[in-house]
Amino acid sequence: MALKQPENSLLGSESDSQRTLYPYVTGTSVAALKYKDGILMAADMGGSYGSTLRYKSVERMKPFGKHSLLGASGEISDFQEILHYLDELILYDNMWDDGNSLGPKEVHNYLTRVMYNRRNKFNPLWNSLVLGGVKNGNKYLGTVSMIGVNFEDNHVATGFGNHLARPILRQEWHENLSFEDGVKLLEKCMHVLLYRDRSAVNKLQIAKITKEGVTIHQPYSLKTYWEVSAFENPAQGAIGSW
Amino acid sequence: MASSGFQADVKALQKHLAARHLIYQHQHNKQMSCPAMAQLLSNTLYYKRFFPYYSFNVLGGLDNEGKGCVFTYDAVGSYEKVGYSSQGSGSTLIMPFLDNQLKSPSPLLLPAQDAVTPLAEAEAIDLVKTVFASASERDIYTGDKLEIVVINADGIRREYMDLRKD
């Protein structure tokens, strides 16, 4: 006879079906930086199902409100739920009709609270978010993780980007990057991620946000170089037992 | 208030206390004294005794008479007024050194003796810098940069120092 649990217990298999235990369809790294006119953000379009590259046209960056851009890595369905929350947030903000609109800093704070409170209820949104925007000429770039760790900085990255992209950004980022230099720097990060992150796909989007608004460019591919001599005739020198 | 531990809990805790401090100012038309905040922090931490804030805190400030005070905490709200303290991953390296330098007499003495040798501001800041530089050598989590907050009758001042970046 099964142990009788109160309705809201965290024990038992039924409660497991009510909360996220592990992610299913995931997106990999997002990288972003501040540049002269605003924020640049890059993410590839892959949606992995474990080790299978299941979806190859997933838009992991979405604009919302007048001047904000949200990029996410992690569980795609949780990202879609966050977008739903944000739509509602922006709707209520517009309904006030008071000439005031939520800036990226406010949205970042809201997302931090959502992620942290979900974590406290043992039902996390399995995402690492990058939030960028420009309001009243002020550039803002922040990040929140699935457990609620949050901060703002001149350049951020999620997932593998933390290990591969951030060292590059720390070395080469500077104030007042031009658009071209910013894109080049992000592409450098995405290159390294493409070579070294197994869940990366060679189809990426760059998004730009300035005081004029958000532009998400068409997807494109990076040129890769594989003519390394070690890759020529890889079986040569391999001693097999058969 | 200086906190070590899980950043999201630290941010949430500091935000909570900042909000409570604002309410206090609205209700009492004055700033909270350090001992008052000390009790509030303890209560806030113990409130989550069975799902704690993973935050290890040291509270510093001025009491109602303008004298400096330091309170040290564990994650669930046990606290004590002390002359000096350290918390976090480097505390095991820092605390013995502080004990040695600041000549804390035995707590068994009667009458109780003041725990700290009087330090000038410059000496204190220098000690803090030394202590963090030393901790950075051996504690992998300590390093990059140090922020020092100085609170006295003239107000609040911040100083920064680079630490080992490895």
XYZ file of C-alpha atoms in Angstrom:
408
model
C 0.000 0.000 0.000
C 1.548 3.293 -1.123
C 2.423 5.864 1.510
C -0.203 8.599 1.652
C 1.368 11.945 0.752
C -0.184 15.389 1.098
C -1.120 16.975 -2.219
C 1.880 19.226 -2.442
C 4.555 16.746 -1.375
C 7.853 16.666 -3.213
C 8.184 12.899 -2.650
C 6.750 10.115 -4.774
C 6.682 9.516 -8.506
C 3.584 11.616 -9.144
C 5.282 14.799 -8.045
C 8.147 14.020 -10.440
C 5.794 14.201 -13.392
C 4.899 17.725 -12.306
C 8.391 19.174 -12.421
C 11.477 19.352 -14.601
C 14.015 16.697 -13.635
C 16.227 16.889 -16.736
C 16.108 18.695 -20.073
C 14.974 17.051 -23.328
C 15.441 19.394 -26.289
C 18.325 21.732 -25.620
C 20.080 24.652 -27.226
C 23.770 25.257 -26.709
C 25.761 28.427 -26.033
C 24.714 32.035 -26.471
C 27.330 34.798 -26.596
C 26.734 38.536 -26.390
C 28.647 41.769 -26.024
C 28.122 45.522 -25.746
C 29.344 47.588 -28.659
C 29.267 51.250 -29.673
C 25.599 51.454 -30.635
C 24.109 48.760 -28.421
C 24.224 45.001 -27.916
C 25.264 42.185 -30.262
C 24.164 38.638 -29.552
C 24.916 35.364 -31.340
C 23.417 31.894 -31.061
C 23.304 28.905 -33.359
C 20.053 27.344 -34.485
C 20.454 23.848 -33.131
C 17.986 21.987 -30.913
C 19.564 18.773 -29.656
C 17.606 15.804 -28.340
C 20.302 14.262 -26.161
C 23.087 13.380 -28.554
C 20.835 13.653 -31.639
C 20.868 16.887 -33.594
C 17.081 16.892 -33.910
C 16.143 20.468 -34.886
C 18.270 22.728 -37.015
C 16.201 25.886 -37.312
C 15.463 26.819 -33.733
C 15.435 30.565 -33.119
C 17.005 30.894 -29.718
C 16.952 34.678 -29.662
C 13.699 36.597 -29.535
C 12.937 40.290 -29.341
C 10.207 41.548 -27.046
C 8.965 44.895 -25.856
C 10.407 47.889 -27.632
C 14.065 47.570 -26.837
C 14.911 44.147 -25.419
C 16.351 40.919 -26.750
C 16.362 37.569 -24.962
C 18.660 34.694 -25.874
C 18.460 31.303 -24.214
C 20.352 28.068 -23.977
C 18.993 24.918 -22.355
C 15.520 23.407 -22.568
C 13.673 24.896 -25.558
C 10.175 24.273 -24.170
C 11.081 26.175 -20.985
C 12.366 29.026 -23.168
C 8.993 29.109 -24.916
C 7.272 29.264 -21.540
C 9.487 32.176 -20.508
C 8.521 33.994 -23.708
C 4.898 33.417 -22.756
C 5.523 34.941 -19.293
C 7.270 37.885 -20.922
C 4.457 38.449 -23.414
C 2.098 38.680 -20.469
C 4.480 41.050 -18.651
C 4.790 43.347 -21.648
C 1.029 43.221 -22.204
C 0.289 44.401 -18.669
C 2.994 47.043 -19.045
C 1.305 48.344 -22.200
C -2.144 48.208 -20.627
C -1.098 50.815 -18.051
C -0.783 53.132 -21.035
C 1.196 55.575 -18.917
C 4.030 56.368 -21.298
C 6.403 54.231 -19.243
C 7.821 51.001 -20.603
C 9.806 48.224 -18.975
C 13.494 48.526 -19.783
C 15.970 45.653 -20.087
C 17.150 46.138 -16.489
C 13.601 45.686 -15.164
C 13.001 42.646 -17.356
C 16.290 41.134 -16.227
C 15.236 41.602 -12.623
C 11.857 39.985 -13.347
C 13.491 36.998 -15.024
C 15.921 36.622 -12.128
C 13.024 36.468 -9.673
C 11.176 33.922 -11.850
C 14.218 31.651 -12.237
C 15.177 31.866 -8.555
C 11.667 31.183 -7.288
C 11.222 28.219 -9.625
C 14.538 26.852 -8.348
C 13.346 27.267 -4.763
C 10.247 25.208 -5.565
C 12.464 22.456 -7.036
C 10.879 22.988 -10.459
C 13.457 24.950 -12.418
C 13.197 26.456 -15.865
C 16.156 24.667 -17.365
C 17.666 27.657 -19.146
C 20.566 30.056 -19.071
C 19.297 33.391 -20.291
C 21.024 36.369 -21.843
C 19.092 39.611 -21.702
C 20.259 42.627 -23.694
C 18.720 45.974 -24.454
C 19.043 49.702 -24.884
C 16.831 52.232 -23.126
C 17.272 55.984 -23.127
C 20.667 55.515 -24.704
C 21.842 53.222 -21.912
C 23.098 49.801 -22.948
C 22.317 46.843 -20.680
C 23.517 43.265 -20.873
C 22.736 40.681 -18.203
C 22.489 36.965 -17.652
C 20.481 34.599 -15.402
C 21.070 30.926 -14.873
C 18.560 28.182 -14.043
C 19.424 28.383 -10.357
C 19.080 32.144 -10.197
C 22.714 33.236 -10.419
C 22.577 36.615 -12.156
C 24.825 39.487 -13.061
C 25.382 42.135 -15.707
C 28.569 42.715 -17.618
C 30.045 44.077 -20.838
C 30.093 40.606 -22.348
C 28.376 37.355 -21.341
C 28.079 33.774 -22.527
C 26.153 30.663 -21.518
C 26.933 26.960 -21.479
C 30.164 26.063 -23.227
C 30.526 29.712 -24.091
C 31.502 30.310 -20.459
C 34.604 28.206 -20.959
C 35.446 28.908 -24.595
C 34.041 32.331 -25.460
C 34.556 34.363 -22.276
C 38.376 34.115 -22.269
C 38.380 35.453 -25.839
C 35.979 38.235 -24.898
C 37.993 39.168 -21.816
C 41.096 39.483 -23.943
C 39.705 41.287 -26.974
C 36.640 43.240 -25.890
C 36.974 46.990 -25.479
C 34.643 49.952 -25.229
C 33.069 51.375 -28.390
C 33.564 48.417 -30.670
C 32.254 49.109 -34.147
C 29.482 46.886 -35.501
C 31.925 45.087 -37.822
C 34.484 44.509 -35.057
C 31.777 43.318 -32.683
C 30.475 40.822 -35.224
C 34.018 39.663 -35.969
C 34.658 39.103 -32.270
C 31.420 37.167 -31.804
C 32.180 35.105 -34.917
C 35.576 34.265 -33.464
C 33.825 32.950 -30.339
C 31.271 31.023 -32.398
C 34.099 29.508 -34.468
C 35.795 28.078 -31.401
C 32.454 26.804 -30.136
C 31.716 25.173 -33.482
C 35.021 23.328 -33.464
C 34.936 22.251 -29.851
C 31.285 22.000 -28.695
C 29.718 18.796 -29.985
C 26.202 20.230 -29.766
C 27.013 23.287 -31.886
C 25.686 23.495 -35.443
C 27.058 25.555 -38.307
C 23.989 27.712 -38.747
C 23.921 30.809 -36.645
C 22.156 34.094 -36.230
C 23.491 37.408 -35.077
C 21.099 39.815 -33.401
C 21.647 43.517 -32.950
C 19.834 45.822 -30.609
C 20.268 49.587 -30.647
C 18.124 52.552 -29.668
C 16.438 52.163 -33.049
C 15.245 48.671 -32.185
C 16.012 44.999 -32.659
C 17.318 43.338 -35.835
C 17.810 39.588 -36.023
C 19.808 38.824 -39.138
C 19.187 35.922 -41.491
C 20.895 32.653 -40.548
C 24.279 31.964 -42.117
C 27.225 29.579 -41.794
C 30.794 30.072 -40.714
C 33.703 29.023 -42.921
C 35.558 26.217 -41.262
C 39.023 24.915 -41.931
C 39.721 21.226 -41.754
C 42.843 20.956 -43.914
C 44.949 20.261 -40.871
C 47.546 17.671 -41.808
C 46.531 15.403 -38.929
C 43.065 15.010 -40.476
C 44.458 13.828 -43.823
C 44.285 10.076 -44.091
C 43.375 9.649 -40.433
C 43.734 5.861 -40.474
C 47.328 5.992 -41.533
C 49.540 4.847 -38.708
C 46.674 3.205 -36.839
C 47.675 -0.293 -35.844
C 44.655 -2.582 -35.709
C 44.396 -6.121 -34.466
C 42.463 -7.192 -37.545
C 27.001 43.343 4.877
C 29.501 41.005 3.272
C 28.310 37.585 2.132
C 29.944 34.454 0.835
C 28.255 31.378 -0.658
C 25.590 30.823 -3.304
C 25.276 34.060 -5.279
C 21.536 33.829 -5.986
C 20.793 33.332 -2.267
C 23.221 36.144 -1.362
C 21.535 38.543 -3.790
C 18.066 37.526 -2.589
C 19.049 37.920 1.077
C 20.683 41.323 0.552
C 17.697 42.495 -1.471
C 15.331 41.321 1.293
C 17.270 43.195 3.965
C 17.545 46.335 1.835
C 13.753 46.303 1.469
C 13.287 45.818 5.232
C 15.729 48.644 5.903
C 13.735 50.942 3.628
C 10.527 50.046 5.464
C 12.267 50.741 8.798
C 13.318 54.164 7.566
C 9.745 54.928 6.489
C 8.380 53.831 9.875
C 11.034 55.247 12.228
C 12.411 58.181 10.233
C 15.985 57.090 10.924
C 18.626 54.628 9.765
C 18.803 51.186 11.374
C 21.667 50.808 13.836
C 24.061 47.931 13.246
C 22.849 45.907 16.270
C 19.269 46.273 15.036
C 20.199 45.057 11.571
C 22.206 42.269 13.181
C 19.105 40.901 14.871
C 17.047 41.298 11.688
C 19.605 39.354 9.675
C 19.652 36.578 12.253
C 15.857 36.325 12.234
C 15.727 36.378 8.437
C 18.228 33.552 8.210
C 16.513 31.410 10.840
C 13.164 31.920 9.139
C 14.554 29.633 6.428
C 16.046 27.193 8.925
C 14.751 24.197 6.961
C 15.690 25.474 3.498
C 18.529 27.844 4.309
C 19.988 30.778 2.495
C 23.367 29.370 1.514
C 25.017 32.578 2.608
C 27.819 33.097 5.142
C 27.747 36.648 6.384
C 29.727 39.243 8.221
C 27.904 42.420 9.184
C 29.810 45.603 9.957
C 28.689 49.067 10.859
C 28.155 51.674 13.558
C 25.976 51.335 16.641
C 23.741 54.109 18.022
C 26.753 55.675 19.783
C 28.804 55.763 16.594
C 31.173 52.998 17.657
C 32.137 50.323 15.174
C 30.765 46.796 15.485
C 31.211 43.519 13.662
C 28.789 40.585 13.743
C 29.546 37.174 12.310
C 26.956 34.599 11.185
C 26.475 31.060 10.026
C 23.985 30.106 7.303
C 21.019 29.650 9.643
C 21.349 32.752 11.778
C 23.620 32.002 14.749
C 25.427 35.244 15.401
C 27.862 36.909 17.726
C 29.283 40.378 18.184
C 33.040 40.147 17.657
C 36.024 42.407 17.158
C 36.885 40.812 13.829
C 35.825 37.830 11.721
C 36.059 36.075 8.391
C 33.634 33.763 6.540
C 33.681 31.787 3.325
C 36.090 29.434 1.634
C 39.180 31.390 2.658
C 38.139 31.827 6.286
C 40.145 28.838 7.499
C 43.242 30.536 6.109
C 42.356 34.037 7.254
C 40.933 33.538 10.743
C 44.054 32.114 12.441
C 46.097 34.962 11.036
C 43.630 37.531 12.332
C 43.695 35.828 15.750
C 47.447 36.074 15.768
C 47.621 39.719 14.686
C 44.741 41.121 16.673
C 45.729 39.502 19.934
C 42.376 38.106 20.945
C 42.649 37.127 24.607
C 41.053 33.971 25.911
C 37.252 34.075 26.078
C 37.579 32.387 29.471
C 38.928 35.522 31.110
C 36.910 37.265 33.800
C 36.122 40.143 33.547
C 35.716 39.805 29.749
C 38.426 41.686 27.924
C 37.821 43.653 24.763
C 38.741 41.342 21.951
C 40.659 43.672 19.700
C 43.843 45.674 19.922
C 43.037 49.194 18.823
C 43.836 49.600 15.116
C 44.205 52.779 13.112
C 42.253 52.890 9.818
C 45.352 52.644 7.646
C 46.626 49.656 9.658
C 43.267 47.924 9.393
C 43.045 48.400 5.626
C 46.587 47.176 5.212
C 45.779 44.097 7.285
C 42.734 43.329 5.136
C 44.782 43.636 1.950
C 47.509 41.389 3.338
C 45.012 38.812 4.471
C 43.264 38.556 1.090
C 46.510 38.484 -0.848
C 47.620 35.570 1.341
C 44.313 33.727 1.036
C 44.447 34.083 -2.770
C 47.675 32.112 -2.812
C 46.166 28.933 -1.436
C 42.395 29.155 -1.800
C 41.311 28.546 -5.396
C 38.060 30.449 -4.927
C 39.657 33.594 -3.548
C 41.167 36.028 -5.999
C 40.664 38.348 -9.000
C 39.673 41.484 -7.110
C 39.069 42.776 -3.597
C 36.509 45.372 -2.529
C 37.028 47.081 0.833
C 34.231 49.098 2.408
C 35.251 51.594 5.118
C 32.499 52.899 7.404
C 33.191 55.662 9.878
C 31.820 58.960 11.155
C 32.650 60.626 7.807
C 30.501 58.143 5.910
C 31.050 55.143 3.676
C 34.012 54.756 1.325
C 35.050 51.958 -1.055
C 38.514 50.841 -2.109
C 39.514 48.217 -4.665
C 42.596 46.072 -5.044
C 43.565 43.534 -7.695
C 44.328 40.019 -6.504
C 45.923 37.034 -8.223
C 43.895 36.184 -11.307
C 44.534 32.453 -11.362
